[in-house]
JSON list of C-alpha atoms in Angstrom, two decimals:
[
{"chain": "Y", "resi": 1, "resn": "LEU", "atom": "CA", "xyz": [-14.91, -8.00, -65.83]},
{"chain": "Y", "resi": 2, "resn": "THR", "atom": "CA", "xyz": [-14.29, -11.63, -65.23]},
{"chain": "Y", "resi": 3, "resn": "PRO", "atom": "CA", "xyz": [-11.56, -12.68, -62.79]},
{"chain": "Y", "resi": 4, "resn": "LEU", "atom": "CA", "xyz": [-8.58, -14.42, -64.26]},
{"chain": "Y", "resi": 5, "resn": "PRO", "atom": "CA", "xyz": [-8.64, -18.17, -63.94]},
{"chain": "Y", "resi": 6, "resn": "GLY", "atom": "CA", "xyz": [-7.10, -19.30, -60.65]},
{"chain": "Y", "resi": 7, "resn": "CYS", "atom": "CA", "xyz": [-7.57, -15.94, -58.86]},
{"chain": "Y", "resi": 8, "resn": "GLU", "atom": "CA", "xyz": [-10.11, -17.38, -56.42]},
{"chain": "Y", "resi": 9, "resn": "ASP", "atom": "CA", "xyz": [-7.66, -20.13, -55.50]},
{"chain": "Y", "resi": 10, "resn": "HIS", "atom": "CA", "xyz": [-4.94, -17.51, -54.94]},
{"chain": "Y", "resi": 11, "resn": "LYS", "atom": "CA", "xyz": [-7.26, -15.48, -52.67]},
{"chain": "Y", "resi": 12, "resn": "LYS", "atom": "CA", "xyz": [-8.09, -18.57, -50.56]},
{"chain": "Y", "resi": 13, "resn": "LEU", "atom": "CA", "xyz": [-4.39, -19.39, -50.19]},
{"chain": "Y", "resi": 14, "resn": "TYR", "atom": "CA", "xyz": [-3.65, -15.77, -49.19]},
{"chain": "Y", "resi": 15, "resn": "GLU", "atom": "CA", "xyz": [-6.42, -15.73, -46.57]},
{"chain": "Y", "resi": 16, "resn": "ALA", "atom": "CA", "xyz": [-5.28, -19.07, -45.16]},
{"chain": "Y", "resi": 17, "resn": "GLY", "atom": "CA", "xyz": [-1.67, -17.85, -44.84]},
{"chain": "Y", "resi": 18, "resn": "LYS", "atom": "CA", "xyz": [-2.44, -14.57, -43.03]},
{"chain": "Y", "resi": 19, "resn": "ALA", "atom": "CA", "xyz": [-1.21, -14.29, -39.45]},
{"chain": "Y", "resi": 20, "resn": "PRO", "atom": "CA", "xyz": [-4.00, -14.65, -36.90]},
{"chain": "Y", "resi": 21, "resn": "GLU", "atom": "CA", "xyz": [-5.31, -11.36, -35.55]},
{"chain": "Y", "resi": 22, "resn": "ASP", "atom": "CA", "xyz": [-3.56, -10.40, -32.32]},
{"chain": "Y", "resi": 23, "resn": "LYS", "atom": "CA", "xyz": [-5.93, -10.55, -29.39]},
{"chain": "Y", "resi": 24, "resn": "PRO", "atom": "CA", "xyz": [-4.84, -8.66, -26.28]},
{"chain": "Y", "resi": 25, "resn": "GLU", "atom": "CA", "xyz": [-3.57, -10.96, -23.59]},
{"chain": "Y", "resi": 26, "resn": "VAL", "atom": "CA", "xyz": [-5.52, -10.93, -20.34]},
{"chain": "Y", "resi": 27, "resn": "ALA", "atom": "CA", "xyz": [-3.48, -9.55, -17.43]},
{"chain": "Y", "resi": 28, "resn": "PRO", "atom": "CA", "xyz": [-2.55, -12.23, -14.86]},
{"chain": "Y", "resi": 29, "resn": "GLN", "atom": "CA", "xyz": [-3.72, -9.89, -12.05]},
{"chain": "Y", "resi": 30, "resn": "SER", "atom": "CA", "xyz": [-6.56, -7.35, -11.98]},
{"chain": "Y", "resi": 31, "resn": "TYR", "atom": "CA", "xyz": [-4.39, -4.84, -10.09]},
{"chain": "Y", "resi": 32, "resn": "SER", "atom": "CA", "xyz": [-1.07, -4.35, -8.36]},
{"chain": "Y", "resi": 33, "resn": "LEU", "atom": "CA", "xyz": [-0.15, -2.26, -5.34]},
{"chain": "Y", "resi": 34, "resn": "ASN", "atom": "CA", "xyz": [2.98, -0.55, -6.66]},
{"chain": "Y", "resi": 35, "resn": "ARG", "atom": "CA", "xyz": [3.93, 1.29, -3.50]},
{"chain": "Y", "resi": 36, "resn": "ALA", "atom": "CA", "xyz": [2.65, 2.38, -0.13]},
{"chain": "Y", "resi": 37, "resn": "ALA", "atom": "CA", "xyz": [3.88, 5.04, 2.30]},
{"chain": "Y", "resi": 38, "resn": "TYR", "atom": "CA", "xyz": [2.63, 5.04, 5.89]},
{"chain": "Y", "resi": 39, "resn": "GLU", "atom": "CA", "xyz": [3.23, 8.23, 7.92]},
{"chain": "Y", "resi": 40, "resn": "GLY", "atom": "CA", "xyz": [2.30, 7.95, 11.59]},
{"chain": "Y", "resi": 41, "resn": "ARG", "atom": "CA", "xyz": [2.35, 10.04, 14.74]},
{"chain": "Y", "resi": 42, "resn": "VAL", "atom": "CA", "xyz": [1.92, 8.79, 18.28]},
{"chain": "Y", "resi": 43, "resn": "SER", "atom": "CA", "xyz": [-0.63, 10.72, 20.37]},
{"chain": "Y", "resi": 44, "resn": "ALA", "atom": "CA", "xyz": [0.57, 12.94, 23.23]},
{"chain": "Y", "resi": 45, "resn": "ASP", "atom": "CA", "xyz": [-0.64, 10.37, 25.79]},
{"chain": "Y", "resi": 46, "resn": "GLY", "atom": "CA", "xyz": [1.18, 7.56, 23.93]},
{"chain": "Y", "resi": 47, "resn": "GLU", "atom": "CA", "xyz": [-1.90, 5.33, 23.77]},
{"chain": "Y", "resi": 48, "resn": "SER", "atom": "CA", "xyz": [-2.62, 5.50, 20.04]},
{"chain": "Y", "resi": 49, "resn": "ALA", "atom": "CA", "xyz": [-1.07, 6.45, 16.70]},
{"chain": "Y", "resi": 50, "resn": "THR", "atom": "CA", "xyz": [-2.69, 8.09, 13.69]},
{"chain": "Y", "resi": 51, "resn": "PHE", "atom": "CA", "xyz": [-1.43, 7.17, 10.23]},
{"chain": "Y", "resi": 52, "resn": "THR", "atom": "CA", "xyz": [-1.90, 8.49, 6.73]},
{"chain": "Y", "resi": 53, "resn": "ALA", "atom": "CA", "xyz": [-1.29, 5.81, 4.11]},
{"chain": "Y", "resi": 54, "resn": "LYS", "atom": "CA", "xyz": [-0.70, 6.86, 0.51]},
{"chain": "Y", "resi": 55, "resn": "MET", "atom": "CA", "xyz": [-0.99, 3.96, -1.92]},
{"chain": "Y", "resi": 56, "resn": "GLN", "atom": "CA", "xyz": [-0.47, 3.67, -5.66]},
{"chain": "Y", "resi": 57, "resn": "VAL", "atom": "CA", "xyz": [-2.83, 1.07, -7.15]},
{"chain": "Y", "resi": 58, "resn": "GLN", "atom": "CA", "xyz": [-2.37, 0.15, -10.80]},
{"chain": "Y", "resi": 59, "resn": "VAL", "atom": "CA", "xyz": [-5.43, -1.39, -12.49]},
{"chain": "Y", "resi": 60, "resn": "HIS", "atom": "CA", "xyz": [-4.55, -3.95, -15.17]},
{"chain": "Y", "resi": 61, "resn": "LYS", "atom": "CA", "xyz": [-8.07, -4.92, -16.28]},
{"chain": "Y", "resi": 62, "resn": "ASP", "atom": "CA", "xyz": [-9.35, -3.17, -19.42]},
{"chain": "Y", "resi": 63, "resn": "LYS", "atom": "CA", "xyz": [-12.94, -3.15, -18.27]},
{"chain": "Y", "resi": 64, "resn": "GLY", "atom": "CA", "xyz": [-15.08, -4.20, -15.37]},
{"chain": "Y", "resi": 65, "resn": "TRP", "atom": "CA", "xyz": [-14.90, -3.80, -11.61]},
{"chain": "Y", "resi": 66, "resn": "ILE", "atom": "CA", "xyz": [-12.09, -4.73, -9.25]},
{"chain": "Y", "resi": 67, "resn": "VAL", "atom": "CA", "xyz": [-11.86, -4.96, -5.47]},
{"chain": "Y", "resi": 68, "resn": "VAL", "atom": "CA", "xyz": [-8.66, -4.06, -3.63]},
{"chain": "Y", "resi": 69, "resn": "PRO", "atom": "CA", "xyz": [-8.18, -4.90, 0.08]},
{"chain": "Y", "resi": 70, "resn": "LEU", "atom": "CA", "xyz": [-6.40, -1.92, 1.64]},
{"chain": "Y", "resi": 71, "resn": "LEU", "atom": "CA", "xyz": [-6.48, -2.06, 5.44]},
{"chain": "Y", "resi": 72, "resn": "PRO", "atom": "CA", "xyz": [-7.58, -4.53, 8.10]},
{"chain": "Y", "resi": 73, "resn": "THR", "atom": "CA", "xyz": [-10.69, -3.72, 10.12]},
{"chain": "Y", "resi": 74, "resn": "SER", "atom": "CA", "xyz": [-8.54, -4.04, 13.27]},
{"chain": "Y", "resi": 75, "resn": "VAL", "atom": "CA", "xyz": [-7.61, -0.37, 12.70]},
{"chain": "Y", "resi": 76, "resn": "ALA", "atom": "CA", "xyz": [-10.10, 2.52, 12.89]},
{"chain": "Y", "resi": 77, "resn": "LEU", "atom": "CA", "xyz": [-10.56, 4.08, 9.44]},
{"chain": "Y", "resi": 78, "resn": "LYS", "atom": "CA", "xyz": [-11.19, 7.83, 9.55]},
{"chain": "Y", "resi": 79, "resn": "SER", "atom": "CA", "xyz": [-11.24, 8.64, 5.83]},
{"chain": "Y", "resi": 80, "resn": "ALA", "atom": "CA", "xyz": [-10.54, 7.10, 2.44]},
{"chain": "Y", "resi": 81, "resn": "LYS", "atom": "CA", "xyz": [-9.84, 9.19, -0.67]},
{"chain": "Y", "resi": 82, "resn": "LEU", "atom": "CA", "xyz": [-9.43, 8.15, -4.30]},
{"chain": "Y", "resi": 83, "resn": "GLY", "atom": "CA", "xyz": [-7.91, 10.91, -6.40]},
{"chain": "Y", "resi": 84, "resn": "GLY", "atom": "CA", "xyz": [-8.98, 13.47, -3.77]},
{"chain": "Y", "resi": 85, "resn": "ALA", "atom": "CA", "xyz": [-12.66, 12.40, -3.63]},
{"chain": "Y", "resi": 86, "resn": "ASP", "atom": "CA", "xyz": [-14.30, 10.05, -1.12]},
{"chain": "Y", "resi": 87, "resn": "ALA", "atom": "CA", "xyz": [-13.45, 6.47, -2.08]},
{"chain": "Y", "resi": 88, "resn": "PRO", "atom": "CA", "xyz": [-16.06, 3.71, -2.33]},
{"chain": "Y", "resi": 89, "resn": "ILE", "atom": "CA", "xyz": [-15.07, 1.39, 0.53]},
{"chain": "Y", "resi": 90, "resn": "PHE", "atom": "CA", "xyz": [-16.85, -1.69, 1.82]},
{"chain": "Y", "resi": 91, "resn": "LEU", "atom": "CA", "xyz": [-15.96, -4.42, 4.32]},
{"chain": "Y", "resi": 92, "resn": "GLN", "atom": "CA", "xyz": [-14.93, -7.83, 3.00]},
{"chain": "Y", "resi": 93, "resn": "ASN", "atom": "CA", "xyz": [-13.18, -10.67, 4.84]},
{"chain": "Y", "resi": 94, "resn": "GLY", "atom": "CA", "xyz": [-12.00, -8.39, 7.65]},
{"chain": "Y", "resi": 95, "resn": "TRP", "atom": "CA", "xyz": [-10.58, -5.70, 5.33]},
{"chain": "Y", "resi": 96, "resn": "TYR", "atom": "CA", "xyz": [-11.57, -2.20, 4.28]},
{"chain": "Y", "resi": 97, "resn": "THR", "atom": "CA", "xyz": [-11.85, -2.83, 0.55]},
{"chain": "Y", "resi": 98, "resn": "LEU", "atom": "CA", "xyz": [-11.88, -0.41, -2.39]},
{"chain": "Y", "resi": 99, "resn": "ILE", "atom": "CA", "xyz": [-14.27, -1.14, -5.27]},
{"chain": "Y", "resi": 100, "resn": "THR", "atom": "CA", "xyz": [-13.70, 0.68, -8.55]},
{"chain": "Y", "resi": 101, "resn": "ASP", "atom": "CA", "xyz": [-14.08, 0.49, -12.31]},
{"chain": "Y", "resi": 102, "resn": "LYS", "atom": "CA", "xyz": [-11.48, 3.23, -12.90]},
{"chain": "Y", "resi": 103, "resn": "LYS", "atom": "CA", "xyz": [-8.49, 2.38, -15.07]},
{"chain": "Y", "resi": 104, "resn": "GLY", "atom": "CA", "xyz": [-4.77, 3.16, -14.93]},
{"chain": "Y", "resi": 105, "resn": "VAL", "atom": "CA", "xyz": [-2.82, 4.30, -11.88]},
{"chain": "Y", "resi": 106, "resn": "LEU", "atom": "CA", "xyz": [-4.96, 5.33, -8.91]},
{"chain": "Y", "resi": 107, "resn": "ALA", "atom": "CA", "xyz": [-3.87, 7.44, -5.92]},
{"chain": "Y", "resi": 108, "resn": "VAL", "atom": "CA", "xyz": [-5.50, 6.20, -2.71]},
{"chain": "Y", "resi": 109, "resn": "GLU", "atom": "CA", "xyz": [-5.09, 8.02, 0.62]},
{"chain": "Y", "resi": 110, "resn": "LEU", "atom": "CA", "xyz": [-6.30, 6.56, 3.92]},
{"chain": "Y", "resi": 111, "resn": "THR", "atom": "CA", "xyz": [-6.29, 8.06, 7.41]},
{"chain": "Y", "resi": 112, "resn": "PHE", "atom": "CA", "xyz": [-6.64, 5.65, 10.32]},
{"chain": "Y", "resi": 113, "resn": "ALA", "atom": "CA", "xyz": [-5.74, 5.05, 13.96]},
{"chain": "Y", "resi": 114, "resn": "THR", "atom": "CA", "xyz": [-4.29, 2.08, 15.78]},
{"chain": "Y", "resi": 115, "resn": "GLN", "atom": "CA", "xyz": [-3.67, 1.30, 19.43]},
{"chain": "Y", "resi": 116, "resn": "VAL", "atom": "CA", "xyz": [-0.22, 1.56, 21.03]},
{"chain": "Y", "resi": 117, "resn": "PHE", "atom": "CA", "xyz": [0.52, -0.95, 23.78]},
{"chain": "Y", "resi": 118, "resn": "GLU", "atom": "CA", "xyz": [3.05, -0.33, 26.57]},
{"chain": "Y", "resi": 119, "resn": "ALA", "atom": "CA", "xyz": [4.76, -3.01, 28.65]},
{"chain": "Y", "resi": 120, "resn": "ASP", "atom": "CA", "xyz": [8.00, -2.92, 30.62]},
{"chain": "Y", "resi": 121, "resn": "GLY", "atom": "CA", "xyz": [9.08, 0.40, 29.09]},
{"chain": "Y", "resi": 122, "resn": "THR", "atom": "CA", "xyz": [8.50, -0.71, 25.50]},
{"chain": "Y", "resi": 123, "resn": "SER", "atom": "CA", "xyz": [5.72, 0.73, 23.36]},
{"chain": "Y", "resi": 124, "resn": "SER", "atom": "CA", "xyz": [4.49, -1.27, 20.38]},
{"chain": "Y", "resi": 125, "resn": "MET", "atom": "CA", "xyz": [1.87, -1.43, 17.65]},
{"chain": "Y", "resi": 126, "resn": "SER", "atom": "CA", "xyz": [1.13, -3.85, 14.86]},
{"chain": "Y", "resi": 127, "resn": "PHE", "atom": "CA", "xyz": [-1.45, -4.47, 12.17]},
{"chain": "Y", "resi": 128, "resn": "PRO", "atom": "CA", "xyz": [-1.73, -6.42, 8.89]},
{"chain": "Y", "resi": 129, "resn": "MET", "atom": "CA", "xyz": [-0.89, -4.56, 5.67]},
{"chain": "Y", "resi": 130, "resn": "ALA", "atom": "CA", "xyz": [-1.76, -5.10, 2.03]},
{"chain": "Y", "resi": 131, "resn": "PRO", "atom": "CA", "xyz": [1.58, -6.20, 0.50]},
{"chain": "Y", "resi": 132, "resn": "SER", "atom": "CA", "xyz": [3.05, -3.68, -1.93]},
{"chain": "Y", "resi": 133, "resn": "ALA", "atom": "CA", "xyz": [6.11, -3.70, -4.16]},
{"chain": "Y", "resi": 134, "resn": "GLY", "atom": "CA", "xyz": [7.68, -0.91, -2.10]},
{"chain": "Y", "resi": 135, "resn": "THR", "atom": "CA", "xyz": [6.72, 0.08, 1.43]},
{"chain": "Y", "resi": 136, "resn": "GLU", "atom": "CA", "xyz": [7.98, 3.07, 3.40]},
{"chain": "Y", "resi": 137, "resn": "VAL", "atom": "CA", "xyz": [7.04, 3.77, 7.01]},
{"chain": "Y", "resi": 138, "resn": "SER", "atom": "CA", "xyz": [7.66, 6.79, 9.19]},
{"chain": "Y", "resi": 139, "resn": "LEU", "atom": "CA", "xyz": [6.61, 7.35, 12.78]},
{"chain": "Y", "resi": 140, "resn": "GLU", "atom": "CA", "xyz": [6.90, 10.45, 14.95]},
{"chain": "Y", "resi": 141, "resn": "VAL", "atom": "CA", "xyz": [7.01, 10.11, 18.73]},
{"chain": "Y", "resi": 142, "resn": "PRO", "atom": "CA", "xyz": [6.44, 13.44, 20.56]},
{"chain": "Y", "resi": 143, "resn": "ASN", "atom": "CA", "xyz": [8.12, 14.40, 23.84]},
{"chain": "Y", "resi": 144, "resn": "ALA", "atom": "CA", "xyz": [10.97, 12.03, 23.08]},
{"chain": "Y", "resi": 145, "resn": "LYS", "atom": "CA", "xyz": [14.16, 13.92, 23.90]},
{"chain": "Y", "resi": 146, "resn": "ASP", "atom": "CA", "xyz": [15.70, 10.65, 25.09]},
{"chain": "Y", "resi": 147, "resn": "ASP", "atom": "CA", "xyz": [17.12, 8.29, 22.50]},
{"chain": "Y", "resi": 148, "resn": "LEU", "atom": "CA", "xyz": [14.64, 5.65, 21.40]},
{"chain": "Y", "resi": 149, "resn": "GLU", "atom": "CA", "xyz": [15.59, 2.25, 20.10]},
{"chain": "Y", "resi": 150, "resn": "PHE", "atom": "CA", "xyz": [13.21, 1.36, 17.26]},
{"chain": "Y", "resi": 151, "resn": "LYS", "atom": "CA", "xyz": [12.54, -2.13, 15.98]},
{"chain": "Y", "resi": 152, "resn": "VAL", "atom": "CA", "xyz": [10.50, -2.59, 12.80]},
{"chain": "Y", "resi": 153, "resn": "GLY", "atom": "CA", "xyz": [9.66, -6.18, 11.84]},
{"chain": "Y", "resi": 154, "resn": "GLN", "atom": "CA", "xyz": [11.32, -7.29, 8.58]},
{"chain": "Y", "resi": 155, "resn": "ALA", "atom": "CA", "xyz": [12.67, -3.77, 7.84]},
{"chain": "Y", "resi": 156, "resn": "LYS", "atom": "CA", "xyz": [15.75, -3.63, 5.65]},
{"chain": "Y", "resi": 157, "resn": "MET", "atom": "CA", "xyz": [16.64, -0.11, 6.80]},
{"chain": "Y", "resi": 158, "resn": "VAL", "atom": "CA", "xyz": [15.68, 1.81, 9.95]},
{"chain": "Y", "resi": 159, "resn": "LYS", "atom": "CA", "xyz": [16.92, 5.25, 10.93]},
{"chain": "Y", "resi": 160, "resn": "ASP", "atom": "CA", "xyz": [15.74, 7.92, 13.33]},
{"chain": "Y", "resi": 161, "resn": "GLU", "atom": "CA", "xyz": [16.50, 11.51, 14.22]},
{"chain": "Y", "resi": 162, "resn": "LEU", "atom": "CA", "xyz": [15.45, 14.10, 16.76]},
{"chain": "Y", "resi": 163, "resn": "ARG", "atom": "CA", "xyz": [13.55, 17.14, 15.44]},
{"chain": "Y", "resi": 164, "resn": "GLY", "atom": "CA", "xyz": [12.93, 19.49, 18.35]},
{"chain": "Y", "resi": 165, "resn": "ASP", "atom": "CA", "xyz": [11.32, 17.22, 20.95]},
{"chain": "Y", "resi": 166, "resn": "VAL", "atom": "CA", "xyz": [9.93, 14.80, 18.32]},
{"chain": "Y", "resi": 167, "resn": "ARG", "atom": "CA", "xyz": [11.79, 11.59, 17.50]},
{"chain": "Y", "resi": 168, "resn": "ARG", "atom": "CA", "xyz": [11.16, 10.58, 13.84]},
{"chain": "Y", "resi": 169, "resn": "MET", "atom": "CA", "xyz": [11.79, 7.04, 12.60]},
{"chain": "Y", "resi": 170, "resn": "GLU", "atom": "CA", "xyz": [11.91, 6.01, 8.93]},
{"chain": "Y", "resi": 171, "resn": "ALA", "atom": "CA", "xyz": [12.03, 2.45, 7.61]},
{"chain": "Y", "resi": 172, "resn": "LEU", "atom": "CA", "xyz": [11.97, 0.56, 4.32]},
{"chain": "Y", "resi": 173, "resn": "LEU", "atom": "CA", "xyz": [10.21, -2.79, 4.20]},
{"chain": "Y", "resi": 174, "resn": "PRO", "atom": "CA", "xyz": [10.07, -5.59, 1.66]},
{"chain": "Y", "resi": 175, "resn": "ALA", "atom": "CA", "xyz": [6.71, -6.88, 0.45]},
{"chain": "Y", "resi": 176, "resn": "THR", "atom": "CA", "xyz": [5.26, -8.04, 3.75]},
{"chain": "Y", "resi": 177, "resn": "SER", "atom": "CA", "xyz": [1.86, -8.81, 5.17]},
{"chain": "Y", "resi": 178, "resn": "GLY", "atom": "CA", "xyz": [2.17, -6.84, 8.39]},
{"chain": "Y", "resi": 179, "resn": "LEU", "atom": "CA", "xyz": [3.66, -3.85, 10.14]},
{"chain": "Y", "resi": 180, "resn": "SER", "atom": "CA", "xyz": [5.15, -4.26, 13.60]},
{"chain": "Y", "resi": 181, "resn": "ILE", "atom": "CA", "xyz": [6.88, -1.32, 15.34]},
{"chain": "Y", "resi": 182, "resn": "SER", "atom": "CA", "xyz": [8.26, -1.13, 18.85]},
{"chain": "Y", "resi": 183, "resn": "TYR", "atom": "CA", "xyz": [10.37, 1.47, 20.58]},
{"chain": "Y", "resi": 184, "resn": "THR", "atom": "CA", "xyz": [12.16, 1.56, 23.92]},
{"chain": "Y", "resi": 185, "resn": "ARG", "atom": "CA", "xyz": [13.91, 4.43, 25.65]},
{"chain": "Y", "resi": 186, "resn": "GLU", "atom": "CA", "xyz": [17.62, 3.72, 25.50]},
{"chain": "Y", "resi": 187, "resn": "ILE", "atom": "CA", "xyz": [19.33, 3.63, 28.87]},
{"chain": "Y", "resi": 188, "resn": "THR", "atom": "CA", "xyz": [22.70, 5.32, 28.93]},
{"chain": "Y", "resi": 189, "resn": "PRO", "atom": "CA", "xyz": [25.36, 3.22, 30.69]},
{"chain": "Y", "resi": 190, "resn": "GLY", "atom": "CA", "xyz": [25.96, 4.55, 34.16]},
{"chain": "Y", "resi": 191, "resn": "ALA", "atom": "CA", "xyz": [22.65, 6.45, 34.26]},
{"chain": "Y", "resi": 192, "resn": "ALA", "atom": "CA", "xyz": [20.74, 6.25, 37.52]},
{"chain": "Y", "resi": 193, "resn": "ALA", "atom": "CA", "xyz": [17.69, 4.01, 37.41]}
]
């Protein structure tokens, strides 16, 4: 069979008028830290606090490796889990850093300790944090039957309650680069010093 006259010209015009093939757009970031929840407890002697941080990391890259700074090396890391298994962590620029080629949403859990400082009746702790879209913090202070006045840097909501002899504080923070908590025993007016 011979093509009809002009068919080749029609085919060229058709090919030229086709929409370009859609190429996937490259994500502007390799990952995002969607949320982080820090649950801490002050030691019985009041000199340190142990935290468990649960983070949701979303990987945006289709392939290849990413590195995610999680915690500063100023805290003492006890364990790091990724989906329940030991996480590959290395030190980079003063941070405990996750390296992974996994895709999608990753559940990271870290256990670490930080020092609590005491001065003039106020106990405090602070450390840098990896900024996340949503950050929740809770802290339990044992042997705290007295009211405690908590201050959490940049918190938009802070509340506390007594559970037995443990005072539990909860706070919501905006995306911030650090956590700073202090608490002071409230003095009741008229109480003897």
